[in-house]
Amino acid sequence: MQVKFYDSDSSLKPYVLMFAYAELSAEELSKTKFLPDNATSLTLFLNTDASVTDYFTGNTVDFRIAFAGQHSVPVCYTPGENIRIINVDFFPWGAYSVFGLEQSALYNVTSDATQLFPDLKDFMPELTSHLYDEDYCMRVIEKFLLKELQKMRRPTDERIIRACREITENRGNIQIRELCKTVGMSHSGLTRYFAEMIGVTPKIFGRVARFTAVQQFLGENPGAGWTDIIHQFDYFDQNHFIREFKQFTGAVPKDRRQWEALFDPLKKAMEEGFATDAEQMRRYRDASLYQILHYIQRNG
């Protein structure tokens, strides 16, 4: 596994969480589950004939550039060869802000980005002629995003951004009625505009935020037990947590060794020889590419 991070243009920083290049072997990718993380992503495949198939759905992604919307189910790709990618992770509101495209129709969907964003086709000849040069391709993608941002088709509602932050800071444990008061919106208005800008309802966003917080907690507290998780994160009972776990990972945590491997990605990364500075590690933890390090057996 090889990972390289890039700094984005300052104009993109409010919307783009991370630019990164990653090179994964077919074996690494086939053992990786990408879990829900309240982010969306744009992925450029640098392989000449890249193609990956989702183990769970059987859907094949064979586009040069793919856009993945918000998701609440895991994805596990089976590739035919080693994969080289440029990955752009957006803040929850970032894709809407940059592209002006309603996100709700993209829920749990990975799409051909050139169909979603037609102007991207203008950049394809330049990209396909430089697939060997990831630095060059990253800058081309950045140029495309800056061009899209300049259009500013729709204003970003700051109340929705605040709602996202409130949910995340409260680890998903916030009542919608309280959230409505905090951001000054009606229940129907918040639900409608939140889904349009983010891609999911506040309730689903909160469930994913809580589960993401559980991942971080268990990564930092590997000795924690079921009771710790239930009380720390306000799950109703053990069965409630198991149901959430199954939806978000596709596995049942009946073998502690299996689910602990899921929640200890940084240790796994170090064992695999991944080295980076503290700031890069923080960004890596915060971004969906972080899920590359979540090694789980397919049978859970």
PDB file of C-alpha atoms in Angstrom, residues 53-192:
ATOM      1  CA  THR A  53     -16.969  -5.146  -8.557  1.00  0.00           C
ATOM      2  CA  ASP A  54     -18.839  -4.646  -5.298  1.00  0.00           C
ATOM      3  CA  TYR A  55     -18.779  -7.954  -3.435  1.00  0.00           C
ATOM      4  CA  PHE A  56     -22.140  -7.277  -1.754  1.00  0.00           C
ATOM      5  CA  THR A  57     -24.210  -6.085  -4.716  1.00  0.00           C
ATOM      6  CA  GLY A  58     -22.347  -7.446  -7.723  1.00  0.00           C
ATOM      7  CA  ASN A  59     -22.372  -3.965  -9.287  1.00  0.00           C
ATOM      8  CA  THR A  60     -19.320  -3.203 -11.427  1.00  0.00           C
ATOM      9  CA  VAL A  61     -17.599   0.180 -11.474  1.00  0.00           C
ATOM     10  CA  ASP A  62     -15.748   0.539 -14.755  1.00  0.00           C
ATOM     11  CA  PHE A  63     -15.835   4.327 -15.181  1.00  0.00           C
ATOM     12  CA  ARG A  64     -12.640   6.357 -15.400  1.00  0.00           C
ATOM     13  CA  ILE A  65     -13.969   8.671 -12.690  1.00  0.00           C
ATOM     14  CA  ALA A  66     -16.573   7.593 -10.127  1.00  0.00           C
ATOM     15  CA  PHE A  67     -18.621   9.672  -7.702  1.00  0.00           C
ATOM     16  CA  ALA A  68     -19.855   7.951  -4.548  1.00  0.00           C
ATOM     17  CA  GLY A  69     -22.696   9.622  -2.683  1.00  0.00           C
ATOM     18  CA  GLN A  70     -23.562   9.277   0.989  1.00  0.00           C
ATOM     19  CA  HIS A  71     -23.969   5.664   1.974  1.00  0.00           C
ATOM     20  CA  SER A  72     -25.251   3.680   4.944  1.00  0.00           C
ATOM     21  CA  VAL A  73     -24.076   0.245   3.810  1.00  0.00           C
ATOM     22  CA  PRO A  74     -20.545  -1.162   3.453  1.00  0.00           C
ATOM     23  CA  VAL A  75     -18.789  -1.600   0.124  1.00  0.00           C
ATOM     24  CA  CYS A  76     -16.160  -4.247  -0.610  1.00  0.00           C
ATOM     25  CA  TYR A  77     -14.544  -4.133  -4.046  1.00  0.00           C
ATOM     26  CA  THR A  78     -13.051  -7.049  -5.952  1.00  0.00           C
ATOM     27  CA  PRO A  79     -10.551  -5.811  -8.559  1.00  0.00           C
ATOM     28  CA  GLY A  80      -9.016  -7.653 -11.463  1.00  0.00           C
ATOM     29  CA  GLU A  81      -5.630  -6.027 -10.927  1.00  0.00           C
ATOM     30  CA  ASN A  82      -3.710  -3.710  -8.615  1.00  0.00           C
ATOM     31  CA  ILE A  83      -5.389  -0.321  -8.342  1.00  0.00           C
ATOM     32  CA  ARG A  84      -3.991   3.221  -8.525  1.00  0.00           C
ATOM     33  CA  ILE A  85      -6.388   6.046  -7.666  1.00  0.00           C
ATOM     34  CA  ILE A  86      -6.649   9.754  -6.989  1.00  0.00           C
ATOM     35  CA  ASN A  87      -9.314  10.202  -4.321  1.00  0.00           C
ATOM     36  CA  VAL A  88     -11.080  13.437  -3.369  1.00  0.00           C
ATOM     37  CA  ASP A  89     -13.113  13.311  -0.171  1.00  0.00           C
ATOM     38  CA  PHE A  90     -15.685  16.037   0.395  1.00  0.00           C
ATOM     39  CA  PHE A  91     -17.091  17.363   3.626  1.00  0.00           C
ATOM     40  CA  PRO A  92     -20.762  16.306   3.962  1.00  0.00           C
ATOM     41  CA  TRP A  93     -21.925  19.549   2.316  1.00  0.00           C
ATOM     42  CA  GLY A  94     -18.937  19.847  -0.014  1.00  0.00           C
ATOM     43  CA  ALA A  95     -20.182  18.099  -3.149  1.00  0.00           C
ATOM     44  CA  TYR A  96     -23.420  20.081  -3.138  1.00  0.00           C
ATOM     45  CA  SER A  97     -21.501  23.325  -2.688  1.00  0.00           C
ATOM     46  CA  VAL A  98     -19.013  22.614  -5.468  1.00  0.00           C
ATOM     47  CA  PHE A  99     -21.317  21.022  -8.041  1.00  0.00           C
ATOM     48  CA  GLY A 100     -24.739  22.410  -7.133  1.00  0.00           C
ATOM     49  CA  LEU A 101     -26.180  18.929  -7.588  1.00  0.00           C
ATOM     50  CA  GLU A 102     -28.942  17.627  -5.322  1.00  0.00           C
ATOM     51  CA  GLN A 103     -27.423  14.751  -3.349  1.00  0.00           C
ATOM     52  CA  SER A 104     -30.451  12.728  -2.241  1.00  0.00           C
ATOM     53  CA  ALA A 105     -30.690  10.835  -5.556  1.00  0.00           C
ATOM     54  CA  LEU A 106     -27.076   9.666  -5.064  1.00  0.00           C
ATOM     55  CA  TYR A 107     -27.697   7.920  -1.740  1.00  0.00           C
ATOM     56  CA  ASN A 108     -25.962   4.489  -1.683  1.00  0.00           C
ATOM     57  CA  VAL A 109     -25.031   4.949  -5.350  1.00  0.00           C
ATOM     58  CA  THR A 110     -21.690   5.076  -7.179  1.00  0.00           C
ATOM     59  CA  SER A 111     -22.058   6.855 -10.530  1.00  0.00           C
ATOM     60  CA  ASP A 112     -20.072   7.722 -13.633  1.00  0.00           C
ATOM     61  CA  ALA A 113     -18.880  11.222 -12.752  1.00  0.00           C
ATOM     62  CA  THR A 114     -18.762  12.341 -16.399  1.00  0.00           C
ATOM     63  CA  GLN A 115     -22.518  11.761 -16.602  1.00  0.00           C
ATOM     64  CA  LEU A 116     -23.180  13.714 -13.424  1.00  0.00           C
ATOM     65  CA  PHE A 117     -20.793  16.543 -14.284  1.00  0.00           C
ATOM     66  CA  PRO A 118     -20.708  16.915 -18.101  1.00  0.00           C
ATOM     67  CA  ASP A 119     -17.952  19.564 -18.054  1.00  0.00           C
ATOM     68  CA  LEU A 120     -15.635  16.914 -16.654  1.00  0.00           C
ATOM     69  CA  LYS A 121     -15.493  15.418 -20.163  1.00  0.00           C
ATOM     70  CA  ASP A 122     -13.421  18.410 -21.267  1.00  0.00           C
ATOM     71  CA  PHE A 123     -10.662  17.296 -18.903  1.00  0.00           C
ATOM     72  CA  MET A 124     -10.692  13.624 -19.841  1.00  0.00           C
ATOM     73  CA  PRO A 125      -8.197  13.759 -22.764  1.00  0.00           C
ATOM     74  CA  GLU A 126      -5.649  15.474 -20.529  1.00  0.00           C
ATOM     75  CA  LEU A 127      -6.206  12.966 -17.746  1.00  0.00           C
ATOM     76  CA  THR A 128      -6.085   9.842 -19.890  1.00  0.00           C
ATOM     77  CA  SER A 129      -2.827  10.957 -21.508  1.00  0.00           C
ATOM     78  CA  HIS A 130      -1.136  11.358 -18.107  1.00  0.00           C
ATOM     79  CA  LEU A 131      -2.336   8.331 -16.130  1.00  0.00           C
ATOM     80  CA  TYR A 132       1.247   7.463 -15.242  1.00  0.00           C
ATOM     81  CA  ASP A 133       1.699  10.826 -13.472  1.00  0.00           C
ATOM     82  CA  GLU A 134      -0.482  11.014 -10.345  1.00  0.00           C
ATOM     83  CA  ASP A 135       0.772  14.498  -9.398  1.00  0.00           C
ATOM     84  CA  TYR A 136      -0.255  15.884 -12.782  1.00  0.00           C
ATOM     85  CA  CYS A 137      -3.657  14.174 -12.634  1.00  0.00           C
ATOM     86  CA  MET A 138      -4.329  15.494  -9.160  1.00  0.00           C
ATOM     87  CA  ARG A 139      -3.776  19.052 -10.383  1.00  0.00           C
ATOM     88  CA  VAL A 140      -6.101  18.473 -13.353  1.00  0.00           C
ATOM     89  CA  ILE A 141      -8.837  17.280 -10.991  1.00  0.00           C
ATOM     90  CA  GLU A 142      -8.213  20.298  -8.783  1.00  0.00           C
ATOM     91  CA  LYS A 143      -8.522  22.590 -11.815  1.00  0.00           C
ATOM     92  CA  PHE A 144     -11.853  20.968 -12.671  1.00  0.00           C
ATOM     93  CA  LEU A 145     -13.165  21.435  -9.116  1.00  0.00           C
ATOM     94  CA  LEU A 146     -12.132  25.099  -9.077  1.00  0.00           C
ATOM     95  CA  LYS A 147     -13.961  25.650 -12.363  1.00  0.00           C
ATOM     96  CA  GLU A 148     -17.097  24.024 -10.933  1.00  0.00           C
ATOM     97  CA  LEU A 149     -16.845  26.041  -7.723  1.00  0.00           C
ATOM     98  CA  GLN A 150     -16.687  29.307  -9.643  1.00  0.00           C
ATOM     99  CA  LYS A 151     -20.125  28.621 -11.107  1.00  0.00           C
ATOM    100  CA  MET A 152     -21.730  28.587  -7.636  1.00  0.00           C
ATOM    101  CA  ARG A 153     -25.078  27.406  -8.985  1.00  0.00           C
ATOM    102  CA  ARG A 154     -26.697  27.232  -5.559  1.00  0.00           C
ATOM    103  CA  PRO A 155     -25.760  28.943  -2.297  1.00  0.00           C
ATOM    104  CA  THR A 156     -24.798  26.696   0.603  1.00  0.00           C
ATOM    105  CA  ASP A 157     -27.220  27.033   3.503  1.00  0.00           C
ATOM    106  CA  GLU A 158     -25.058  27.698   6.545  1.00  0.00           C
ATOM    107  CA  ARG A 159     -27.807  26.287   8.779  1.00  0.00           C
ATOM    108  CA  ILE A 160     -27.338  22.852   7.207  1.00  0.00           C
ATOM    109  CA  ILE A 161     -23.578  23.047   7.695  1.00  0.00           C
ATOM    110  CA  ARG A 162     -24.168  23.941  11.336  1.00  0.00           C
ATOM    111  CA  ALA A 163     -26.617  21.036  11.675  1.00  0.00           C
ATOM    112  CA  CYS A 164     -23.964  18.641  10.323  1.00  0.00           C
ATOM    113  CA  ARG A 165     -21.431  19.921  12.822  1.00  0.00           C
ATOM    114  CA  GLU A 166     -23.875  19.737  15.719  1.00  0.00           C
ATOM    115  CA  ILE A 167     -24.698  16.117  14.888  1.00  0.00           C
ATOM    116  CA  THR A 168     -21.037  15.162  14.550  1.00  0.00           C
ATOM    117  CA  GLU A 169     -19.924  16.966  17.708  1.00  0.00           C
ATOM    118  CA  ASN A 170     -22.697  15.231  19.639  1.00  0.00           C
ATOM    119  CA  ARG A 171     -21.692  11.871  18.124  1.00  0.00           C
ATOM    120  CA  GLY A 172     -25.154  11.503  16.613  1.00  0.00           C
ATOM    121  CA  ASN A 173     -26.913  11.743  19.969  1.00  0.00           C
ATOM    122  CA  ILE A 174     -29.046  14.810  19.458  1.00  0.00           C
ATOM    123  CA  GLN A 175     -32.814  15.011  19.160  1.00  0.00           C
ATOM    124  CA  ILE A 176     -34.047  16.381  15.840  1.00  0.00           C
ATOM    125  CA  ARG A 177     -36.387  18.787  17.596  1.00  0.00           C
ATOM    126  CA  GLU A 178     -33.450  20.202  19.549  1.00  0.00           C
ATOM    127  CA  LEU A 179     -31.427  20.432  16.358  1.00  0.00           C
ATOM    128  CA  CYS A 180     -34.263  22.370  14.712  1.00  0.00           C
ATOM    129  CA  LYS A 181     -34.192  24.902  17.554  1.00  0.00           C
ATOM    130  CA  THR A 182     -30.425  25.215  17.375  1.00  0.00           C
ATOM    131  CA  VAL A 183     -30.330  25.972  13.652  1.00  0.00           C
ATOM    132  CA  GLY A 184     -33.640  27.825  13.497  1.00  0.00           C
ATOM    133  CA  MET A 185     -35.514  25.575  11.077  1.00  0.00           C
ATOM    134  CA  SER A 186     -38.762  23.642  11.106  1.00  0.00           C
ATOM    135  CA  HIS A 187     -38.627  19.843  11.226  1.00  0.00           C
ATOM    136  CA  SER A 188     -39.887  19.521   7.654  1.00  0.00           C
ATOM    137  CA  GLY A 189     -37.569  22.243   6.377  1.00  0.00           C
ATOM    138  CA  LEU A 190     -34.500  20.776   8.037  1.00  0.00           C
ATOM    139  CA  THR A 191     -35.276  17.279   6.789  1.00  0.00           C
ATOM    140  CA  ARG A 192     -35.921  18.424   3.218  1.00  0.00           C
TER     141      ARG A 192
END
